[in-house]
Amino acid sequence: PGFKISKGSTNVFVIGLIIFDDPLEAEETALKIKKLRRELGLSDYFEFKFNKCSKELKRKFLETVKDSKFRIRAIVMQKSKIYGKELRNSKESFYKYAIKTVLKHHGGTIENAKLRIDGHGDRRFKKAFSAYLRRELNPYDKTKIPVFKDLKFVDSRKNVLIQLADIVTGAIHRSYNKDKGDSSLYIGIIRKRIENIWDFGR
């Protein structure tokens, strides 16, 4: 989420949501990923991360899950179009704002969700972040359905569905790097799972 583009920060920041409408589908997808790990001879503790996996491993991962029943929604934030001083100077504020925004503008597709977020940050940040999302997304008006009913921060090393979110989000991010030879490869595999990619700032 950094804004020092000249020092290595990327031009875009992507937050991706993996949405399962059926808990059983989530379990079956998690099992597919764990089986892939075994088939490849990888440790049960191996973590699939877009920036650490080879081109072939990322392709195999996405081929494994492409027919699972989940929906992808994402927000791609063009950093050059973010003008707020607080958002540009605070990674925490920018991160929270991006997640709140993609969850808030869900087009009526997310209700009473069990929300799981990669557990980075200290206890103080997690507590403040949880309160922020509840305040911003769950209305005081009890006649309106809240976006989520349960929020937990989880360790990506122990949760393969968080790893799925990482790989998918990385695939979306890579599609914006047209100078990369594989810019369209990964997103092409999962295109039918994509419900919405919001180009925020365009």
GROMACS .gro file of N, CA and C in nm, residues 16-34 61-62 64-73 103 109-116 147-150 159-166 168 190 193-195:
model
  171
   16GLY      N    1  -0.857  -0.824  -0.314
   16GLY     CA    2  -0.944  -0.923  -0.375
   16GLY      C    3  -1.028  -0.997  -0.273
   17LEU      N    4  -1.152  -1.024  -0.310
   17LEU     CA    5  -1.241  -1.103  -0.226
   17LEU      C    6  -1.269  -1.236  -0.295
   18ILE      N    7  -1.259  -1.344  -0.220
   18ILE     CA    8  -1.302  -1.475  -0.266
   18ILE      C    9  -1.431  -1.504  -0.190
   19ILE      N   10  -1.542  -1.520  -0.260
   19ILE     CA   11  -1.673  -1.533  -0.195
   19ILE      C   12  -1.732  -1.671  -0.225
   20PHE      N   13  -1.759  -1.744  -0.119
   20PHE     CA   14  -1.828  -1.873  -0.131
   20PHE      C   15  -1.970  -1.856  -0.079
   21ASP      N   16  -2.066  -1.891  -0.161
   21ASP     CA   17  -2.206  -1.884  -0.118
   21ASP      C   18  -2.247  -2.010  -0.043
   22ASP      N   19  -2.170  -2.117  -0.058
   22ASP     CA   20  -2.199  -2.245   0.007
   22ASP      C   21  -2.075  -2.287   0.087
   23PRO      N   22  -2.087  -2.302   0.220
   23PRO     CA   23  -1.973  -2.342   0.302
   23PRO      C   24  -1.910  -2.474   0.258
   24LEU      N   25  -1.993  -2.564   0.205
   24LEU     CA   26  -1.941  -2.693   0.159
   24LEU      C   27  -1.846  -2.675   0.040
   25GLU      N   28  -1.880  -2.578  -0.047
   25GLU     CA   29  -1.792  -2.549  -0.160
   25GLU      C   30  -1.657  -2.496  -0.111
   26ALA      N   31  -1.660  -2.418  -0.005
   26ALA     CA   32  -1.536  -2.366   0.052
   26ALA      C   33  -1.449  -2.481   0.104
   27GLU      N   34  -1.512  -2.576   0.173
   27GLU     CA   35  -1.440  -2.691   0.226
   27GLU      C   36  -1.381  -2.776   0.113
   28GLU      N   37  -1.459  -2.797   0.009
   28GLU     CA   38  -1.413  -2.880  -0.102
   28GLU      C   39  -1.298  -2.812  -0.178
   29THR      N   40  -1.304  -2.680  -0.190
   29THR     CA   41  -1.197  -2.607  -0.257
   29THR      C   42  -1.069  -2.613  -0.174
   30ALA      N   43  -1.084  -2.599  -0.043
   30ALA     CA   44  -0.968  -2.610   0.046
   30ALA      C   45  -0.904  -2.748   0.033
   31LEU      N   46  -0.987  -2.850   0.022
   31LEU     CA   47  -0.936  -2.987   0.007
   31LEU      C   48  -0.860  -3.004  -0.124
   32LYS      N   49  -0.912  -2.944  -0.231
   32LYS     CA   50  -0.843  -2.949  -0.361
   32LYS      C   51  -0.701  -2.891  -0.349
   33ILE      N   52  -0.690  -2.780  -0.278
   33ILE     CA   53  -0.560  -2.714  -0.265
   33ILE      C   54  -0.465  -2.800  -0.182
   34LYS      N   55  -0.516  -2.859  -0.075
   34LYS     CA   56  -0.433  -2.945   0.009
   34LYS      C   57  -0.388  -3.070  -0.066
   61PHE      N   58  -0.189  -2.420  -0.970
   61PHE     CA   59  -0.279  -2.383  -0.860
   61PHE      C   60  -0.412  -2.334  -0.915
   62LEU      N   61  -0.407  -2.241  -1.009
   62LEU     CA   62  -0.530  -2.183  -1.062
   62LEU      C   63  -0.609  -2.283  -1.146
   64THR      N   64  -0.626  -2.589  -1.079
   64THR     CA   65  -0.687  -2.678  -0.979
   64THR      C   66  -0.819  -2.624  -0.926
   65VAL      N   67  -0.828  -2.492  -0.911
   65VAL     CA   68  -0.947  -2.434  -0.846
   65VAL      C   69  -1.044  -2.366  -0.944
   66LYS      N   70  -1.011  -2.360  -1.070
   66LYS     CA   71  -1.090  -2.279  -1.163
   66LYS      C   72  -1.235  -2.323  -1.177
   67ASP      N   73  -1.264  -2.450  -1.149
   67ASP     CA   74  -1.402  -2.499  -1.162
   67ASP      C   75  -1.475  -2.503  -1.028
   68SER      N   76  -1.409  -2.459  -0.923
   68SER     CA   77  -1.476  -2.450  -0.793
   68SER      C   78  -1.576  -2.335  -0.796
   69LYS      N   79  -1.680  -2.345  -0.713
   69LYS     CA   80  -1.786  -2.245  -0.717
   69LYS      C   81  -1.761  -2.133  -0.616
   70PHE      N   82  -1.683  -2.037  -0.660
   70PHE     CA   83  -1.661  -1.916  -0.581
   70PHE      C   84  -1.665  -1.796  -0.675
   71ARG      N   85  -1.687  -1.680  -0.615
   71ARG     CA   86  -1.694  -1.556  -0.692
   71ARG      C   87  -1.577  -1.466  -0.654
   72ILE      N   88  -1.526  -1.396  -0.752
   72ILE     CA   89  -1.417  -1.302  -0.728
   72ILE      C   90  -1.467  -1.160  -0.746
   73ARG      N   91  -1.447  -1.079  -0.645
   73ARG     CA   92  -1.470  -0.935  -0.655
   73ARG      C   93  -1.342  -0.867  -0.610
  103LEU      N   94  -1.585  -0.392   0.008
  103LEU     CA   95  -1.693  -0.462   0.078
  103LEU      C   96  -1.824  -0.382   0.076
  109THR      N   97  -2.445  -0.839  -0.329
  109THR     CA   98  -2.404  -0.979  -0.340
  109THR      C   99  -2.345  -1.037  -0.212
  110ILE      N  100  -2.329  -0.955  -0.108
  110ILE     CA  101  -2.269  -1.005   0.016
  110ILE      C  102  -2.359  -0.968   0.134
  111GLU      N  103  -2.407  -1.070   0.205
  111GLU     CA  104  -2.493  -1.047   0.321
  111GLU      C  105  -2.456  -1.144   0.433
  112ASN      N  106  -2.449  -1.091   0.555
  112ASN     CA  107  -2.424  -1.175   0.673
  112ASN      C  108  -2.306  -1.269   0.654
  113ALA      N  109  -2.200  -1.220   0.594
  113ALA     CA  110  -2.085  -1.304   0.561
  113ALA      C  111  -2.002  -1.338   0.684
  114LYS      N  112  -1.934  -1.451   0.674
  114LYS     CA  113  -1.828  -1.484   0.768
  114LYS      C  114  -1.700  -1.434   0.701
  115LEU      N  115  -1.649  -1.325   0.753
  115LEU     CA  116  -1.538  -1.256   0.690
  115LEU      C  117  -1.405  -1.301   0.753
  116ARG      N  118  -1.313  -1.344   0.667
  116ARG     CA  119  -1.181  -1.386   0.712
  116ARG      C  120  -1.077  -1.301   0.641
  147VAL      N  121  -2.340  -0.646   0.614
  147VAL     CA  122  -2.249  -0.710   0.518
  147VAL      C  123  -2.188  -0.836   0.580
  148PHE      N  124  -2.147  -0.828   0.706
  148PHE     CA  125  -2.088  -0.946   0.769
  148PHE      C  126  -2.141  -0.962   0.912
  149LYS      N  127  -2.142  -1.087   0.958
  149LYS     CA  128  -2.188  -1.116   1.093
  149LYS      C  129  -2.076  -1.165   1.183
  150ASP      N  130  -1.964  -1.198   1.122
  150ASP     CA  131  -1.854  -1.257   1.197
  150ASP      C  132  -1.724  -1.221   1.126
  159ASN      N  133  -0.412  -2.132   0.647
  159ASN     CA  134  -0.543  -2.124   0.584
  159ASN      C  135  -0.527  -2.118   0.432
  160VAL      N  136  -0.559  -2.229   0.364
  160VAL     CA  137  -0.536  -2.234   0.220
  160VAL      C  138  -0.632  -2.146   0.141
  161LEU      N  139  -0.746  -2.108   0.200
  161LEU     CA  140  -0.838  -2.020   0.128
  161LEU      C  141  -0.788  -1.876   0.130
  162ILE      N  142  -0.715  -1.838   0.234
  162ILE     CA  143  -0.646  -1.708   0.233
  162ILE      C  144  -0.537  -1.712   0.127
  163GLN      N  145  -0.472  -1.826   0.113
  163GLN     CA  146  -0.370  -1.842   0.009
  163GLN      C  147  -0.433  -1.832  -0.130
  164LEU      N  148  -0.554  -1.885  -0.144
  164LEU     CA  149  -0.629  -1.871  -0.270
  164LEU      C  150  -0.651  -1.723  -0.300
  165ALA      N  151  -0.692  -1.648  -0.199
  165ALA     CA  152  -0.714  -1.503  -0.218
  165ALA      C  153  -0.585  -1.434  -0.262
  166ASP      N  154  -0.472  -1.476  -0.202
  166ASP     CA  155  -0.343  -1.416  -0.237
  166ASP      C  156  -0.308  -1.443  -0.384
  168VAL      N  157  -0.510  -1.529  -0.634
  168VAL     CA  158  -0.605  -1.464  -0.725
  168VAL      C  159  -0.579  -1.314  -0.732
  190ILE      N  160  -0.884  -1.797  -1.460
  190ILE     CA  161  -0.994  -1.781  -1.362
  190ILE      C  162  -1.099  -1.681  -1.407
  193ARG      N  163  -1.463  -1.703  -1.308
  193ARG     CA  164  -1.495  -1.688  -1.165
  193ARG      C  165  -1.509  -1.541  -1.125
  194ILE      N  166  -1.467  -1.450  -1.215
  194ILE     CA  167  -1.466  -1.307  -1.182
  194ILE      C  168  -1.606  -1.248  -1.196
  195GLU      N  169  -1.655  -1.191  -1.089
  195GLU     CA  170  -1.785  -1.124  -1.088
  195GLU      C  171  -1.769  -0.975  -1.114
   0.00000   0.00000   0.00000
